[in-house]
Coordinates of C-alpha atoms and ligand atoms in Angstrom, one line a residue:
M1 CA 28.1 -14.0 -16.4
T2 CA 26.6 -10.9 -18.1
G3 CA 23.0 -10.8 -19.4
R4 CA 21.4 -8.1 -21.4
T5 CA 17.8 -6.7 -21.4
R6 CA 16.1 -3.5 -22.3
V7 CA 14.3 -3.0 -19.0
G8 CA 15.6 -4.6 -15.8
I9 CA 13.0 -4.7 -13.0
V10 CA 14.1 -5.3 -9.4
G11 CA 11.2 -6.7 -7.3
A12 CA 8.2 -8.9 -8.2
G13 CA 5.7 -7.1 -5.9
P14 CA 2.6 -5.4 -7.4
A15 CA 4.5 -2.5 -8.9
G16 CA 7.3 -4.6 -10.5
M17 CA 4.9 -7.2 -11.9
L18 CA 2.5 -4.6 -13.4
V19 CA 5.4 -2.8 -15.2
A20 CA 6.6 -6.2 -16.5
V21 CA 3.2 -7.3 -17.8
L22 CA 2.5 -4.0 -19.6
L23 CA 6.0 -3.9 -21.2
Q24 CA 5.7 -7.6 -22.2
R25 CA 2.4 -6.8 -24.0
A26 CA 4.0 -4.0 -25.9
G27 CA 6.8 -6.3 -27.0
I28 CA 9.5 -4.6 -24.9
D29 CA 12.1 -7.0 -23.7
C30 CA 12.3 -7.0 -19.9
V31 CA 13.6 -9.2 -17.0
V32 CA 12.3 -9.3 -13.4
V33 CA 14.6 -10.3 -10.6
E34 CA 13.1 -11.2 -7.2
R35 CA 15.0 -12.1 -4.1
R36 CA 12.3 -14.4 -2.6
D37 CA 10.7 -17.6 -4.0
R38 CA 7.5 -17.7 -5.8
A39 CA 5.4 -19.1 -2.9
H40 CA 6.6 -16.3 -0.7
V41 CA 5.7 -13.6 -3.2
E42 CA 2.3 -15.1 -3.9
Q43 CA 1.4 -15.6 -0.2
R44 CA 2.7 -12.5 1.5
A45 CA -0.4 -10.9 3.0
R46 CA -0.2 -7.1 3.1
G47 CA -2.7 -4.7 1.6
A48 CA -6.1 -5.4 0.2
A49 CA -8.1 -2.3 -0.4
V50 CA -8.3 -1.5 -4.1
E51 CA -9.5 2.0 -4.9
H52 CA -11.7 2.9 -7.8
R53 CA -9.1 4.3 -10.1
V54 CA -7.0 1.1 -9.7
V55 CA -10.1 -1.1 -10.4
E56 CA -10.5 1.0 -13.6
L57 CA -6.7 0.7 -14.4
L58 CA -6.9 -3.1 -14.1
R59 CA -10.0 -3.2 -16.3
R60 CA -8.3 -1.1 -18.9
H61 CA -5.6 -3.7 -19.2
D62 CA -7.9 -6.7 -19.0
L63 CA -6.3 -7.7 -15.7
A64 CA -9.3 -7.3 -13.4
G65 CA -10.6 -10.9 -13.8
G66 CA -9.5 -12.2 -10.4
L67 CA -10.5 -9.0 -8.6
L68 CA -14.0 -9.0 -10.1
A69 CA -14.5 -12.7 -9.5
A70 CA -13.3 -12.9 -5.9
G71 CA -13.0 -9.4 -4.6
A72 CA -15.5 -8.1 -2.0
V73 CA -17.3 -4.9 -3.1
Q74 CA -17.3 -2.2 -0.5
D75 CA -20.3 0.1 0.0
R76 CA -19.6 1.8 3.3
I77 CA -17.0 2.5 5.9
E78 CA -17.6 2.7 9.6
F79 CA -15.9 4.6 12.4
R80 CA -16.4 3.9 16.1
M81 CA -15.9 6.1 19.1
G82 CA -17.2 6.0 22.7
G83 CA -19.3 2.9 22.1
R84 CA -21.1 4.5 19.1
R85 CA -21.0 3.8 15.4
Y86 CA -20.4 6.5 12.8
P87 CA -21.3 4.7 9.5
L88 CA -20.7 6.4 6.2
A89 CA -22.5 4.9 3.2
Y90 CA -21.0 5.3 -0.3
H91 CA -24.5 5.8 -1.7
P92 CA -25.5 8.1 -3.3
V93 CA -22.3 10.2 -3.6
A94 CA -19.9 7.4 -4.5
A95 CA -22.2 4.7 -5.6
A96 CA -20.9 4.7 -9.2
H97 CA -17.3 4.1 -8.0
G98 CA -16.1 0.6 -7.3
H99 CA -14.1 -0.1 -4.2
F100 CA -13.0 -3.6 -3.5
V101 CA -11.2 -5.7 -1.0
Y102 CA -8.9 -8.1 -2.8
P103 CA -5.7 -9.3 -1.1
Q104 CA -2.7 -7.8 -2.8
Q105 CA -0.9 -11.2 -2.9
Y106 CA -3.8 -12.5 -5.1
L107 CA -3.2 -9.7 -7.6
V108 CA 0.5 -10.4 -7.6
R109 CA -0.3 -14.1 -8.2
D110 CA -2.6 -13.1 -11.1
L111 CA 0.2 -10.9 -12.6
V112 CA 2.9 -13.5 -12.2
D113 CA 0.6 -16.1 -14.0
V114 CA -0.1 -13.7 -16.9
F115 CA 3.6 -12.8 -17.3
L116 CA 4.9 -16.4 -17.1
A117 CA 2.2 -17.8 -19.3
A118 CA 3.3 -15.4 -22.1
G119 CA 6.9 -16.5 -21.7
G120 CA 8.2 -13.7 -19.4
D121 CA 11.6 -13.9 -17.8
L122 CA 11.0 -13.8 -14.1
R123 CA 13.9 -15.0 -11.9
F124 CA 12.9 -15.9 -8.3
E125 CA 15.5 -16.2 -5.6
T126 CA 17.7 -13.8 -7.4
P127 CA 18.6 -10.8 -5.2
A128 CA 20.0 -7.7 -6.7
S129 CA 22.9 -6.5 -4.5
T130 CA 23.3 -3.1 -6.2
V131 CA 23.0 -1.1 -9.4
T132 CA 26.2 0.3 -11.0
D133 CA 27.1 2.4 -14.1
L134 CA 24.2 4.7 -13.4
D135 CA 25.9 7.7 -15.0
G136 CA 26.4 5.9 -18.3
D137 CA 23.6 4.8 -20.7
R138 CA 23.7 1.1 -19.7
P139 CA 23.2 0.6 -16.0
V140 CA 24.1 -2.8 -14.5
I141 CA 22.1 -4.8 -11.9
R142 CA 24.5 -6.9 -9.8
L143 CA 22.9 -10.2 -8.9
G144 CA 23.4 -12.9 -6.3
G145 CA 21.5 -16.1 -5.5
A146 CA 22.2 -19.8 -5.6
A147 CA 23.6 -19.7 -9.1
G148 CA 26.4 -17.4 -8.0
P149 CA 27.1 -13.7 -8.9
S150 CA 26.1 -12.4 -12.3
E151 CA 25.0 -9.1 -13.8
L152 CA 22.3 -7.8 -16.0
R153 CA 23.1 -4.9 -18.3
C154 CA 20.0 -2.8 -19.1
D155 CA 18.9 0.3 -21.0
V156 CA 16.6 1.2 -18.1
V157 CA 16.4 -0.1 -14.5
V158 CA 13.1 0.0 -12.6
G159 CA 13.5 0.0 -8.8
A160 CA 10.3 -1.8 -7.6
D161 CA 12.0 -3.4 -4.7
G162 CA 10.0 -1.9 -1.9
E163 CA 10.7 0.3 1.1
Y164 CA 14.2 -1.1 1.9
G165 CA 15.3 -1.9 -1.6
V166 CA 18.7 -1.5 -3.1
V167 CA 18.0 0.5 -6.2
R168 CA 17.2 3.8 -4.3
R169 CA 20.3 3.3 -2.2
A170 CA 22.4 3.0 -5.4
I171 CA 21.4 6.5 -6.5
P172 CA 23.9 9.2 -5.2
R173 CA 22.4 10.6 -2.0
A174 CA 22.9 14.2 -3.2
A175 CA 20.7 13.5 -6.2
L176 CA 17.6 12.7 -4.2
T177 CA 15.6 14.7 -1.6
I178 CA 14.0 12.5 1.0
H179 CA 11.0 14.0 2.7
E180 CA 10.2 11.9 5.8
H181 CA 7.9 12.0 8.8
Q182 CA 8.1 9.4 11.6
Y183 CA 5.1 8.9 13.9
D184 CA 5.6 8.3 17.6
Y185 CA 3.7 5.0 17.5
A186 CA 3.5 1.8 15.5
W187 CA 0.7 -0.5 14.4
L188 CA 0.6 -4.2 15.3
A189 CA -0.8 -5.9 12.2
V190 CA -2.6 -9.1 13.1
L191 CA -3.9 -11.7 10.7
A192 CA -6.5 -14.1 12.2
E193 CA -8.3 -17.2 11.0
A194 CA -11.7 -15.7 11.9
A195 CA -14.6 -14.8 9.7
P196 CA -14.9 -11.0 9.3
S197 CA -17.0 -9.4 12.0
S198 CA -18.1 -6.6 9.6
D199 CA -18.5 -6.5 5.9
C200 CA -16.9 -3.1 5.8
V201 CA -13.7 -1.5 7.1
V202 CA -14.1 -0.5 10.8
N203 CA -11.8 2.2 12.2
A204 CA -12.2 2.6 16.0
I205 CA -10.9 5.6 17.8
H206 CA -10.2 4.8 21.5
A207 CA -8.2 6.2 24.3
S208 CA -6.0 3.1 24.4
G209 CA -5.2 3.5 20.7
A210 CA -6.7 3.0 17.2
C211 CA -8.1 -0.4 16.2
V212 CA -8.9 -1.2 12.5
H213 CA -10.8 -4.2 11.4
V214 CA -10.7 -5.2 7.7
R215 CA -12.1 -8.2 5.9
R216 CA -9.5 -10.2 4.0
T217 CA -11.4 -13.3 2.8
P218 CA -14.6 -15.0 4.0
T219 CA -12.5 -16.9 6.6
V220 CA -9.6 -14.5 7.4
S221 CA -9.7 -11.1 9.1
R222 CA -7.1 -8.4 9.5
F223 CA -6.8 -6.2 12.6
Y224 CA -4.5 -3.4 13.3
L225 CA -3.8 -2.1 16.9
Q226 CA -1.9 1.1 17.6
C227 CA 0.9 0.4 20.0
P228 CA 4.1 1.9 21.3
R229 CA 6.9 1.9 18.8
E230 CA 9.2 -0.1 21.0
D231 CA 6.8 -3.0 21.6
S232 CA 7.8 -6.4 20.5
R233 CA 5.7 -9.6 19.9
A234 CA 6.5 -10.7 23.4
D235 CA 4.5 -7.7 24.7
W236 CA 1.5 -8.9 22.8
P237 CA 0.5 -12.5 23.7
D238 CA -2.6 -13.7 21.9
E239 CA -4.9 -13.1 24.9
R240 CA -3.8 -9.5 25.1
I241 CA -4.4 -9.0 21.4
W242 CA -8.0 -10.2 21.6
K243 CA -8.6 -8.3 24.8
E244 CA -7.5 -5.0 23.2
I245 CA -9.5 -5.7 20.0
R246 CA -12.6 -6.3 22.1
L247 CA -12.0 -3.2 24.2
R248 CA -11.3 -0.9 21.3
L249 CA -14.1 -2.1 19.0
A250 CA -16.7 -2.3 21.8
L251 CA -20.2 -0.8 21.1
D252 CA -23.0 0.1 23.4
E253 CA -25.2 -2.2 21.4
P254 CA -25.0 -5.9 20.8
W255 CA -22.5 -7.1 18.2
T256 CA -20.3 -10.1 17.8
L257 CA -16.5 -10.2 17.3
N258 CA -15.5 -13.4 15.6
E259 CA -12.2 -14.7 17.1
G260 CA -9.9 -17.4 15.9
P261 CA -6.3 -18.6 15.8
I262 CA -3.8 -15.8 15.1
L263 CA -2.0 -16.6 11.8
S264 CA 0.7 -13.9 11.9
T265 CA 1.6 -10.6 13.5
S266 CA 4.0 -7.9 12.6
S267 CA 4.8 -4.5 13.9
V268 CA 4.6 -1.9 11.2
R269 CA 6.4 1.4 11.6
M270 CA 4.2 4.4 10.9
R271 CA 6.2 6.7 8.6
S272 CA 5.6 8.8 5.6
L273 CA 8.4 9.1 3.0
V274 CA 8.6 10.7 -0.4
C275 CA 11.7 10.6 -2.4
A276 CA 12.2 13.2 -5.2
P277 CA 12.7 13.0 -8.1
L278 CA 11.6 9.5 -9.0
R279 CA 14.3 9.2 -11.6
Y280 CA 18.1 9.3 -11.8
G281 CA 19.2 9.1 -15.5
P282 CA 18.1 5.6 -16.7
V283 CA 16.9 4.5 -13.2
F284 CA 13.3 4.9 -12.2
L285 CA 11.6 4.3 -8.9
V286 CA 8.0 3.0 -8.4
G287 CA 5.9 2.1 -5.4
D288 CA 7.3 1.7 -1.9
A289 CA 10.8 2.1 -3.3
A290 CA 9.8 5.7 -4.1
H291 CA 7.4 6.6 -1.3
V292 CA 5.8 5.1 1.8
V293 CA 2.5 5.9 3.3
P294 CA 1.2 4.7 6.7
L295 CA -1.3 1.9 6.4
V296 CA -4.4 3.8 7.3
G297 CA -6.5 4.7 4.3
G298 CA -5.0 1.8 2.2
K299 CA -3.1 3.9 -0.3
G300 CA 0.4 2.2 -0.6
F301 CA -0.6 -0.7 -2.9
N302 CA -2.8 1.6 -5.0
L303 CA -0.1 4.2 -5.5
A304 CA 2.4 1.4 -6.4
L305 CA 0.0 0.2 -9.2
A306 CA -0.7 3.7 -10.5
D307 CA 3.1 4.5 -10.6
A308 CA 3.6 1.2 -12.5
E309 CA 1.0 1.9 -15.1
E310 CA 2.3 5.4 -15.7
L311 CA 5.9 4.3 -16.0
A312 CA 5.2 1.4 -18.2
L313 CA 3.1 3.4 -20.7
A314 CA 5.8 6.1 -20.7
L315 CA 8.5 3.5 -21.5
V316 CA 6.3 2.1 -24.3
E317 CA 6.0 5.6 -25.8
R318 CA 9.7 6.1 -25.5
F319 CA 10.8 2.7 -26.9
T320 CA 8.2 2.0 -29.5
G321 CA 7.3 5.5 -30.7
G322 CA 10.6 7.4 -29.9
R323 CA 8.5 9.9 -27.8
P324 CA 10.3 10.7 -24.5
A325 CA 8.0 13.4 -23.2
R326 CA 5.9 11.2 -21.0
L327 CA 8.9 9.5 -19.5
D328 CA 10.5 12.9 -18.9
A329 CA 7.4 13.9 -17.0
Y330 CA 7.0 10.7 -15.1
S331 CA 8.4 12.0 -11.8
E332 CA 6.4 15.2 -11.8
T333 CA 3.2 13.4 -12.8
R334 CA 3.4 10.8 -10.1
L335 CA 4.7 13.1 -7.3
A336 CA 1.6 15.3 -7.6
R337 CA -0.5 12.2 -6.9
V338 CA 1.7 10.9 -4.2
W339 CA 1.6 14.2 -2.3
R340 CA -2.2 14.3 -2.5
A341 CA -2.3 10.7 -1.0
Q342 CA 0.2 11.8 1.7
E343 CA -2.0 14.7 2.6
F344 CA -5.1 12.4 2.9
V345 CA -3.3 9.8 4.9
G346 CA -1.9 12.4 7.3
W347 CA -5.4 13.6 7.9
M348 CA -6.6 10.0 8.5
M349 CA -3.7 9.3 10.9
D350 CA -4.8 12.3 13.0
L351 CA -8.4 11.2 12.8
V352 CA -8.0 7.6 14.0
N353 CA -4.8 7.5 16.1
T354 CA -4.7 8.4 19.8
P355 CA -2.2 11.1 20.6
A356 CA 0.6 9.9 23.0
P357 CA -1.1 9.2 26.3
G358 CA -0.2 11.7 29.0
I359 CA 0.5 14.6 26.7
R360 CA -1.3 17.7 28.0
E361 CA -3.3 18.2 24.8
A362 CA -4.6 14.6 24.6
P363 CA -8.2 15.3 25.8
F364 CA -8.4 18.3 23.5
L365 CA -7.2 16.3 20.5
H366 CA -9.5 13.5 21.3
R367 CA -12.5 15.9 21.4
L368 CA -11.4 17.2 18.0
Q369 CA -11.5 13.6 16.6
R370 CA -15.1 13.3 17.8
A371 CA -16.0 16.7 16.1
R372 CA -14.5 15.4 12.9
L373 CA -16.5 12.2 13.0
E374 CA -19.7 14.1 13.7
R375 CA -19.0 16.4 10.8
L376 CA -18.3 13.4 8.5
V377 CA -21.7 11.8 9.2
E378 CA -23.6 15.1 9.3
S379 CA -22.2 17.1 6.4
P380 CA -22.7 15.6 2.9
A381 CA -20.1 18.0 1.4
Y382 CA -17.5 17.0 4.0
A383 CA -18.3 13.3 3.5
A384 CA -18.1 13.6 -0.3
A385 CA -14.6 15.1 -0.1
F386 CA -13.5 12.4 2.2
L387 CA -15.0 9.6 0.0
Q388 CA -13.4 11.0 -3.1
D389 CA -10.0 10.5 -1.6
Y390 CA -10.7 7.3 0.3
I391 CA -12.4 5.5 -2.6
G392 CA -10.1 7.2 -5.1
W393 CA -11.7 8.8 -8.1
D394 CA -10.7 11.9 -10.1
Ligands
FAD401 C1 0.9 -5.2 7.0 C2 0.7 -4.3 5.8 C3 -0.6 -4.0 5.4 C4 -0.8 -3.2 4.3 N1 -2.1 -2.8 4.0 C5 -2.3 -2.1 2.9 C6 -3.7 -1.8 2.4 O1 -4.7 -2.3 3.0 N2 -3.8 -1.1 1.3 C7 -2.7 -0.5 0.6 O2 -2.9 0.1 -0.4 N3 -1.4 -0.8 1.0 C8 -1.2 -1.5 2.1 N4 0.1 -1.8 2.5 C9 1.2 -1.2 1.8 C10 1.4 -2.1 0.5 O3 1.5 -3.4 0.9 C11 2.6 -1.6 -0.2 O4 2.5 -0.2 -0.5 C12 2.9 -2.4 -1.5 O5 3.3 -3.7 -1.2 C13 3.9 -1.7 -2.4 O6 4.2 -2.5 -3.5 P1 5.6 -2.5 -4.2 O7 5.5 -3.4 -5.4 O8 6.1 -1.1 -4.4 O9 6.6 -3.1 -3.1 P2 6.6 -4.5 -2.4 O10 5.2 -5.1 -2.3 O11 7.3 -4.3 -1.1 O12 7.4 -5.5 -3.4 C14 8.8 -5.3 -3.5 C15 9.4 -6.6 -3.9 O13 10.8 -6.5 -4.2 C16 11.5 -7.6 -3.7 N5 12.9 -7.2 -3.4 C17 13.3 -6.4 -2.4 N6 14.6 -6.2 -2.4 C18 15.1 -6.9 -3.5 C19 16.3 -7.1 -4.0 N7 17.4 -6.6 -3.5 N8 16.5 -7.9 -5.1 C20 15.4 -8.5 -5.7 N9 14.1 -8.3 -5.2 C21 14.0 -7.5 -4.1 C22 10.7 -8.0 -2.4 O14 10.9 -9.3 -2.0 C23 9.3 -7.8 -2.9 O15 8.8 -8.9 -3.6 C24 0.3 -2.6 3.6 C25 1.6 -3.0 4.0 C26 1.8 -3.8 5.1 C27 3.2 -4.1 5.5

C-alpha cells in the first residue's frame, strides 16, 4: 500500500513532534511515523533541563503551557569537590533568563496532544525500515508494523529518529562527514523514587568519578554516576549505587540525601557526534539523528527542539511562500549552533569527569578541575560566560 504526504517525519520524539505541530499549524500536510507505542513515547524519561532560548521558542509558538505550569524554575547550579560546595547563583547576571526543569516526556506528551487534537496523522507502532528514492524528487519511507509492509511517498523526509535511526543510514555514506569523539567512560543513569535532595542541579567532581544529581519531579530524582564503559547493570546492585552517590556527593557540612526505590537504570555511552551536512537532497536530519552530545550540560534535547523549529519554519517558507533560501541555509545555520554546544559540553566533560584512574596526569588534571571551579565562583566574567552557554541565551 502506498500513501502520499508532503512531509514524512520519522520519529515522534521532541524534534519530530515539534516539526509536525509547526507544519500542521501552517497547513502543510505531514505524517509522523513512530516505531513505539504512545505510552512508551510519553513515558520515556530522558532529558529535562530546558534552556532559556527553548523556553522562549515554546512561548513564541504558544506551546509553553505545560512547562510554565509544572516546570521547576532554576536559579542556581552547584558544583561539589573535596567536601566543599561551589554554588553559582544566576542572579544578577542571568536573572532575566528562564531556565527550567521539565521532563522531556511531558513536553512530548504536550506536543502529541496538540497534534492529535488538531487532527494530525501520527502512526504509532509503525517503524520505518529505510528511506529509498533519495536521488529523485519523491523519496519513499518504507514502513513495517502490525498492519504489514507499506510505503509513504513524500516531497520531503525528516529524519527525527534519534541516535540510531534509519534515515541517516539511508543517506549514501560518501555524502556525509561524521565527526565523532568517544570518551573512555560511560555514565550510569539512575532514576529513583526519591524527593530531590537539592532544588538545583548538583555536579560533584570526585576521584571515584563524577556524580550529578538533578530534580525531575517533586517525588522523582535523577542521578548520573561516571563508570567504566564496560560495566553492566550486574556491576551496580542498588546498594552500590547508593553507596557511590553518598560518597561522591558528600559534604563536610550536614546535608541529607533522600533515597528511595530505584525505578530504572541505563548505561549511557559518552560520545559526541556531528554529521554534516544535515541535508541530502529532499532528506533533512534533526536532533539526535544529526548530532549527539554527552548528557552533561543538558544540551541534546534543547538542540533537537531548536533544529526542529528552524527546519519547520524553513519548510513553511519553502512550501507556502516559494522561498527556498532558509531551507537551503538550514544545515549551515544549525551546524554553527551545534558546534558551539559541542564546545561547551566538551569543556563541561573535562570539568566534571575524573580522568581514567591510574593515568600519570590524573592528579594534575584533578587539580586543574579545582582551579576551574575556584575561578567560576570567584570571577564574575568567567561565571557570566559559563552561564550564558549553560542557561542558553544569545
Ligand atoms: C538518560 C538520558 C538523559 C538525558 N538528559 C538530557 C538532559 O537533561 N537535557 C538534554 O537536553 N538532553 C538530555 N538527553 C538527551 C536527549 O534526551 C536527546 O537529545 C533527545 O531525546 C533528542 O530528541 P530527538 O527527538 O532528536 O530524538 P529521540 O528523543 O531519540 O526520539 C527519536 C524517536 O524516533 C523513534 N524512532 C527511532 N527509530 C525509528 C524508526 N526506524 N521508525 C520510526 N520511529 C523511530 C524513537 O522511538 C523515538 O521516539 C538525555 C538522554 C538520555 C538517554
